Short mmCIF file of N, CA, C and O in Angstrom, two decimals:
data_model
loop_
_atom_site.label_atom_id
_atom_site.label_comp_id
_atom_site.label_asym_id
_atom_site.label_seq_id
_atom_site.Cartn_x
_atom_site.Cartn_y
_atom_site.Cartn_z
N MET A 1 39.38 -20.14 -6.39
CA MET A 1 38.49 -21.21 -6.30
C MET A 1 37.15 -20.60 -5.62
O MET A 1 37.16 -19.77 -4.73
N GLN A 2 36.03 -20.87 -6.18
CA GLN A 2 34.71 -20.38 -5.71
C GLN A 2 33.92 -21.42 -5.01
O GLN A 2 34.08 -22.66 -5.30
N TYR A 3 33.41 -20.96 -3.87
CA TYR A 3 32.58 -21.96 -3.06
C TYR A 3 31.19 -21.35 -3.16
O TYR A 3 30.92 -20.29 -2.95
N PHE A 4 30.17 -22.29 -3.15
CA PHE A 4 28.88 -21.91 -3.15
C PHE A 4 28.14 -22.67 -1.99
O PHE A 4 28.39 -23.80 -1.69
N ILE A 5 27.44 -21.92 -1.31
CA ILE A 5 26.71 -22.44 -0.11
C ILE A 5 25.22 -22.46 -0.40
O ILE A 5 24.65 -21.26 -0.78
N PHE A 6 24.59 -23.52 -0.24
CA PHE A 6 23.09 -23.63 -0.52
C PHE A 6 22.51 -23.71 0.86
O PHE A 6 22.79 -24.55 1.60
N LEU A 7 21.56 -22.82 1.07
CA LEU A 7 20.80 -22.82 2.28
C LEU A 7 19.46 -23.36 1.87
O LEU A 7 18.76 -22.89 0.89
N PHE A 8 18.84 -24.33 2.46
CA PHE A 8 17.59 -24.77 2.25
C PHE A 8 16.63 -24.21 3.43
O PHE A 8 16.75 -24.51 4.54
N VAL A 9 15.85 -23.46 2.89
CA VAL A 9 14.81 -22.87 3.83
C VAL A 9 13.44 -23.28 3.45
O VAL A 9 13.01 -23.34 2.31
N LYS A 10 12.77 -23.62 4.67
CA LYS A 10 11.36 -23.96 4.39
C LYS A 10 10.60 -22.79 3.99
O LYS A 10 10.50 -21.83 4.70
N VAL A 11 9.78 -22.98 2.93
CA VAL A 11 8.90 -21.80 2.50
C VAL A 11 7.58 -22.04 3.02
O VAL A 11 6.98 -23.04 2.96
N ARG A 12 7.05 -20.92 3.56
CA ARG A 12 5.82 -20.98 4.27
C ARG A 12 4.67 -21.04 3.20
O ARG A 12 4.59 -20.16 2.29
N GLU A 13 3.80 -22.03 3.23
CA GLU A 13 2.68 -22.14 2.30
C GLU A 13 1.56 -21.27 2.91
O GLU A 13 1.33 -21.23 4.11
N ILE A 14 1.03 -20.63 2.02
CA ILE A 14 -0.06 -19.66 2.44
C ILE A 14 -1.38 -20.18 1.93
O ILE A 14 -1.58 -20.43 0.73
N ASP A 15 -2.24 -20.49 2.87
CA ASP A 15 -3.58 -21.13 2.56
C ASP A 15 -4.62 -20.08 1.87
O ASP A 15 -4.34 -18.81 2.04
N GLU A 16 -5.62 -20.58 1.22
CA GLU A 16 -6.58 -19.69 0.55
C GLU A 16 -7.27 -18.85 1.58
O GLU A 16 -7.52 -17.74 1.09
N ASN A 17 -7.58 -19.23 2.81
CA ASN A 17 -8.24 -18.34 3.67
C ASN A 17 -7.51 -17.22 4.07
O ASN A 17 -7.83 -16.04 4.02
N THR A 18 -6.01 -17.27 4.19
CA THR A 18 -5.21 -16.30 4.44
C THR A 18 -5.07 -15.19 3.31
O THR A 18 -5.16 -14.03 3.56
N ILE A 19 -5.01 -15.78 2.10
CA ILE A 19 -4.99 -14.98 0.91
C ILE A 19 -6.30 -14.10 0.80
O ILE A 19 -6.26 -12.78 0.49
N THR A 20 -7.57 -14.73 1.03
CA THR A 20 -8.69 -13.98 1.06
C THR A 20 -8.65 -12.92 2.14
O THR A 20 -9.24 -11.89 1.78
N GLN A 21 -8.30 -13.20 3.21
CA GLN A 21 -8.12 -12.19 4.32
C GLN A 21 -7.22 -11.02 4.03
O GLN A 21 -7.59 -9.86 4.11
N LEU A 22 -5.97 -11.28 3.42
CA LEU A 22 -5.28 -10.21 2.95
C LEU A 22 -5.81 -9.35 1.85
O LEU A 22 -5.73 -8.16 1.73
N LYS A 23 -6.50 -10.03 0.91
CA LYS A 23 -7.22 -9.27 -0.17
C LYS A 23 -8.17 -8.21 0.34
O LYS A 23 -8.33 -7.10 -0.26
N LYS A 24 -8.74 -8.52 1.42
CA LYS A 24 -9.80 -7.58 2.19
C LYS A 24 -9.07 -6.56 2.97
O LYS A 24 -9.39 -5.29 2.97
N MET A 25 -8.11 -7.09 3.72
CA MET A 25 -7.39 -6.28 4.76
C MET A 25 -6.47 -5.24 4.14
O MET A 25 -6.39 -4.09 4.60
N ILE A 26 -5.61 -5.53 3.33
CA ILE A 26 -4.57 -4.75 2.63
C ILE A 26 -5.02 -3.48 2.12
O ILE A 26 -4.51 -2.35 2.39
N PRO A 27 -6.03 -3.55 1.26
CA PRO A 27 -6.65 -2.10 0.67
C PRO A 27 -7.03 -1.27 1.79
O PRO A 27 -6.83 -0.04 1.65
N VAL A 28 -7.73 -1.79 2.75
CA VAL A 28 -8.21 -1.03 3.86
C VAL A 28 -7.15 -0.18 4.69
O VAL A 28 -7.09 0.86 4.86
N GLU A 29 -5.98 -1.10 4.88
CA GLU A 29 -4.87 -0.42 5.66
C GLU A 29 -4.08 0.46 4.81
O GLU A 29 -3.63 1.51 5.27
N VAL A 30 -4.04 0.25 3.42
CA VAL A 30 -3.39 1.26 2.66
C VAL A 30 -4.12 2.53 2.52
O VAL A 30 -3.63 3.57 2.61
N GLY A 31 -5.55 2.34 2.47
CA GLY A 31 -6.32 3.55 2.41
C GLY A 31 -6.26 4.38 3.65
O GLY A 31 -6.25 5.55 3.58
N LYS A 32 -6.01 3.69 4.73
CA LYS A 32 -6.01 4.53 6.03
C LYS A 32 -4.65 5.34 6.04
O LYS A 32 -4.61 6.37 6.48
N GLN A 33 -3.65 4.74 5.48
CA GLN A 33 -2.31 5.40 5.44
C GLN A 33 -2.31 6.60 4.38
O GLN A 33 -1.85 7.68 4.72
N VAL A 34 -3.12 6.43 3.37
CA VAL A 34 -3.17 7.46 2.27
C VAL A 34 -4.02 8.69 2.90
O VAL A 34 -3.56 9.84 2.92
N ARG A 35 -5.01 8.39 3.65
CA ARG A 35 -5.94 9.34 4.24
C ARG A 35 -5.16 10.10 5.40
O ARG A 35 -5.11 11.25 5.46
N LYS A 36 -4.39 9.31 6.14
CA LYS A 36 -3.57 9.92 7.26
C LYS A 36 -2.59 10.90 6.80
O LYS A 36 -2.42 12.13 7.30
N PHE A 37 -1.81 10.52 5.56
CA PHE A 37 -0.77 11.42 5.15
C PHE A 37 -1.39 12.54 4.40
O PHE A 37 -0.90 13.78 4.48
N ARG A 38 -2.54 12.25 3.60
CA ARG A 38 -3.27 13.50 2.99
C ARG A 38 -3.79 14.43 3.96
O ARG A 38 -3.58 15.70 3.80
N GLU A 39 -4.35 13.99 5.15
CA GLU A 39 -4.78 14.89 6.13
C GLU A 39 -3.66 15.69 6.86
O GLU A 39 -3.70 16.86 7.20
N LYS A 40 -2.48 15.00 7.07
CA LYS A 40 -1.30 15.51 7.60
C LYS A 40 -0.95 16.74 6.78
O LYS A 40 -0.38 17.70 7.29
N LYS A 41 -0.95 16.72 5.48
CA LYS A 41 -0.54 17.75 4.60
C LYS A 41 -1.73 18.63 4.36
O LYS A 41 -1.36 19.56 3.51
N LYS A 42 -2.76 18.46 4.99
CA LYS A 42 -3.92 19.45 4.96
C LYS A 42 -4.55 19.66 3.50
O LYS A 42 -4.80 20.68 3.05
N LEU A 43 -4.64 18.47 2.78
CA LEU A 43 -5.18 18.42 1.46
C LEU A 43 -6.56 17.73 1.52
O LEU A 43 -6.89 16.85 2.27
N SER A 44 -7.37 18.29 0.68
CA SER A 44 -8.66 17.65 0.48
C SER A 44 -8.50 16.55 -0.43
O SER A 44 -7.58 16.34 -1.16
N GLN A 45 -9.58 15.66 -0.42
CA GLN A 45 -9.51 14.41 -1.45
C GLN A 45 -9.40 15.08 -2.85
O GLN A 45 -8.63 14.48 -3.71
N THR A 46 -10.15 16.04 -3.15
CA THR A 46 -10.16 16.70 -4.41
C THR A 46 -8.72 17.25 -4.85
O THR A 46 -8.36 16.97 -5.97
N GLU A 47 -8.10 17.93 -3.93
CA GLU A 47 -6.67 18.35 -4.19
C GLU A 47 -5.72 17.21 -4.44
O GLU A 47 -5.00 17.31 -5.53
N LEU A 48 -5.73 16.26 -3.65
CA LEU A 48 -4.94 15.18 -3.94
C LEU A 48 -5.15 14.38 -5.19
O LEU A 48 -4.30 13.97 -5.88
N ALA A 49 -6.52 14.32 -5.47
CA ALA A 49 -6.91 13.55 -6.64
C ALA A 49 -6.40 14.36 -7.86
O ALA A 49 -5.91 13.65 -8.86
N GLU A 50 -6.51 15.70 -7.86
CA GLU A 50 -6.09 16.52 -9.05
C GLU A 50 -4.44 16.29 -9.06
O GLU A 50 -3.93 16.30 -10.15
N ARG A 51 -3.74 16.19 -8.06
CA ARG A 51 -2.33 16.01 -8.17
C ARG A 51 -1.92 14.74 -8.76
O ARG A 51 -0.87 14.71 -9.39
N ILE A 52 -2.79 13.70 -8.65
CA ILE A 52 -2.33 12.38 -9.09
C ILE A 52 -3.12 12.03 -10.35
O ILE A 52 -2.86 10.99 -10.90
N GLY A 53 -3.90 12.97 -10.84
CA GLY A 53 -4.52 12.75 -12.21
C GLY A 53 -5.71 11.79 -12.09
O GLY A 53 -5.97 11.19 -13.09
N LYS A 54 -6.39 11.72 -10.95
CA LYS A 54 -7.62 10.69 -10.90
C LYS A 54 -8.67 11.75 -10.28
O LYS A 54 -8.44 12.81 -9.92
N ASP A 55 -9.89 11.18 -10.31
CA ASP A 55 -10.99 11.91 -9.76
C ASP A 55 -11.12 11.58 -8.21
O ASP A 55 -10.59 10.68 -7.76
N ARG A 56 -11.91 12.56 -7.64
CA ARG A 56 -12.12 12.38 -6.16
C ARG A 56 -12.75 11.20 -5.73
O ARG A 56 -12.39 10.51 -4.72
N GLN A 57 -13.70 10.80 -6.40
CA GLN A 57 -14.40 9.47 -6.17
C GLN A 57 -13.42 8.20 -6.27
O GLN A 57 -13.63 7.42 -5.31
N TYR A 58 -12.44 8.23 -7.12
CA TYR A 58 -11.48 7.09 -7.13
C TYR A 58 -10.58 7.19 -5.90
O TYR A 58 -10.35 6.18 -5.18
N LEU A 59 -10.16 8.40 -5.39
CA LEU A 59 -9.35 8.58 -4.29
C LEU A 59 -10.21 8.12 -2.93
O LEU A 59 -9.60 7.48 -2.14
N TYR A 60 -11.47 8.54 -3.15
CA TYR A 60 -12.35 8.09 -1.95
C TYR A 60 -12.32 6.47 -1.78
O TYR A 60 -12.17 5.87 -0.73
N LYS A 61 -12.43 5.85 -3.03
CA LYS A 61 -12.54 4.40 -3.03
C LYS A 61 -11.08 3.80 -2.48
O LYS A 61 -11.04 2.72 -1.89
N ILE A 62 -9.98 4.51 -2.78
CA ILE A 62 -8.69 4.02 -2.32
C ILE A 62 -8.76 4.14 -0.72
O ILE A 62 -8.28 3.22 -0.02
N GLU A 63 -9.13 5.46 -0.29
CA GLU A 63 -9.02 5.58 1.07
C GLU A 63 -9.94 4.65 1.89
O GLU A 63 -9.72 4.41 3.11
N THR A 64 -11.02 4.29 1.43
CA THR A 64 -11.87 3.44 2.04
C THR A 64 -11.79 1.95 1.83
O THR A 64 -12.36 1.13 2.33
N GLY A 65 -10.72 1.55 0.97
CA GLY A 65 -10.27 0.24 0.81
C GLY A 65 -11.34 -0.41 -0.21
O GLY A 65 -11.46 -1.83 -0.34
N LYS A 66 -12.12 0.27 -0.93
CA LYS A 66 -13.10 -0.33 -1.80
C LYS A 66 -12.37 -0.79 -3.11
O LYS A 66 -12.92 -1.68 -3.86
N VAL A 67 -11.09 -0.26 -3.46
CA VAL A 67 -10.39 -0.70 -4.50
C VAL A 67 -8.97 -0.98 -4.17
O VAL A 67 -8.45 -0.38 -3.06
N SER A 68 -8.27 -1.83 -4.85
CA SER A 68 -6.95 -2.21 -4.45
C SER A 68 -5.94 -1.50 -5.67
O SER A 68 -6.22 -1.83 -6.86
N SER A 69 -5.27 -0.62 -5.19
CA SER A 69 -4.34 0.13 -6.17
C SER A 69 -3.24 -0.53 -6.54
O SER A 69 -2.68 -1.40 -5.76
N SER A 70 -2.75 -0.20 -7.71
CA SER A 70 -1.39 -0.73 -8.22
C SER A 70 -0.37 -0.09 -7.45
O SER A 70 -0.47 0.99 -6.99
N ILE A 71 0.92 -0.73 -7.54
CA ILE A 71 1.94 -0.20 -6.92
C ILE A 71 2.37 1.09 -7.54
O ILE A 71 2.80 2.12 -6.97
N PHE A 72 2.20 1.24 -8.78
CA PHE A 72 2.40 2.51 -9.65
C PHE A 72 1.62 3.56 -9.02
O PHE A 72 2.09 4.67 -8.83
N THR A 73 0.20 3.28 -8.92
CA THR A 73 -0.65 4.40 -8.44
C THR A 73 -0.29 4.76 -6.94
O THR A 73 -0.31 5.97 -6.71
N LEU A 74 0.07 3.88 -6.09
CA LEU A 74 0.52 4.20 -4.77
C LEU A 74 1.90 4.84 -4.78
O LEU A 74 2.06 5.87 -3.98
N ALA A 75 2.82 4.76 -5.88
CA ALA A 75 4.10 5.50 -5.80
C ALA A 75 3.64 6.98 -6.28
O ALA A 75 4.31 7.85 -5.69
N VAL A 76 2.66 7.02 -7.17
CA VAL A 76 2.43 8.44 -7.59
C VAL A 76 1.63 9.15 -6.39
O VAL A 76 1.95 10.47 -6.21
N ILE A 77 0.89 8.56 -5.61
CA ILE A 77 0.26 9.14 -4.50
C ILE A 77 1.39 9.41 -3.45
O ILE A 77 1.40 10.70 -2.94
N ALA A 78 2.26 8.75 -3.11
CA ALA A 78 3.43 9.00 -2.32
C ALA A 78 4.14 10.31 -2.89
O ALA A 78 4.48 11.10 -1.99
N LEU A 79 4.45 10.26 -4.15
CA LEU A 79 5.23 11.45 -4.74
C LEU A 79 4.29 12.70 -4.52
O LEU A 79 4.93 13.75 -4.09
N ALA A 80 3.06 12.63 -4.78
CA ALA A 80 2.17 13.80 -4.59
C ALA A 80 2.08 14.31 -3.10
O ALA A 80 1.94 15.37 -2.84
N LEU A 81 2.32 13.37 -2.14
CA LEU A 81 2.29 13.70 -0.76
C LEU A 81 3.76 14.06 -0.27
O LEU A 81 3.80 14.30 1.09
N ASP A 82 4.65 13.96 -1.13
CA ASP A 82 6.04 14.37 -0.78
C ASP A 82 6.67 13.37 0.23
O ASP A 82 7.14 13.84 1.33
N ILE A 83 6.30 12.08 0.14
CA ILE A 83 6.82 11.02 0.96
C ILE A 83 7.31 9.91 0.18
O ILE A 83 7.03 9.94 -0.89
N SER A 84 8.05 8.96 0.78
CA SER A 84 8.54 7.83 0.06
C SER A 84 7.42 6.73 0.02
O SER A 84 6.60 6.71 0.95
N LEU A 85 7.55 5.88 -0.96
CA LEU A 85 6.65 4.72 -1.06
C LEU A 85 6.80 3.92 0.27
O LEU A 85 5.72 3.48 0.83
N SER A 86 8.00 3.76 0.58
CA SER A 86 8.15 2.88 1.89
C SER A 86 7.64 3.58 3.10
O SER A 86 7.05 2.87 4.08
N GLU A 87 7.57 4.89 3.20
CA GLU A 87 7.02 5.65 4.32
C GLU A 87 5.40 5.39 4.29
O GLU A 87 4.88 5.31 5.39
N LEU A 88 4.85 5.42 3.10
CA LEU A 88 3.29 5.20 2.99
C LEU A 88 3.02 3.88 3.49
O LEU A 88 1.89 3.71 4.16
N MET A 89 3.95 2.86 3.06
CA MET A 89 3.49 1.44 3.36
C MET A 89 4.03 1.04 4.89
O MET A 89 3.63 -0.05 5.30
N HIS A 90 4.91 1.89 5.37
CA HIS A 90 5.64 1.51 6.61
C HIS A 90 4.82 0.89 7.86
O HIS A 90 5.17 -0.01 8.34
N GLU A 91 3.61 1.43 8.07
CA GLU A 91 2.89 0.89 9.17
C GLU A 91 1.87 -0.14 8.93
O GLU A 91 1.17 -0.49 9.82
N ILE A 92 1.80 -0.71 7.77
CA ILE A 92 0.81 -1.69 7.35
C ILE A 92 1.36 -3.03 7.79
O ILE A 92 2.50 -3.56 7.36
N LYS A 93 0.63 -3.68 8.70
CA LYS A 93 1.16 -5.01 9.14
C LYS A 93 0.00 -6.08 8.69
O LYS A 93 -1.16 -5.68 8.50
N TYR A 94 0.46 -7.05 8.45
CA TYR A 94 -0.32 -8.22 8.10
C TYR A 94 -0.27 -9.51 8.74
O TYR A 94 0.75 -9.67 9.47
#
């Protein structure tokens, strides 16, 4: 005999202002993490950019939060830095 338990959880609604703030803040925080780990590995922007197949200018935009990177690009960056994606994202609070 199978029993199913249904839990009703109130889902938090996210207002438009919060979404706008996250769109601005998350790329900046991700960029700080990328830069921190890049510098920890003693790599220049050019060296890391070459490792991930991007140009230095694009990496600069990631590190300064001017662009929002895809999860795929972040995974490639983490791999190039020899860290896990979760380690890259670990300190990002929202």
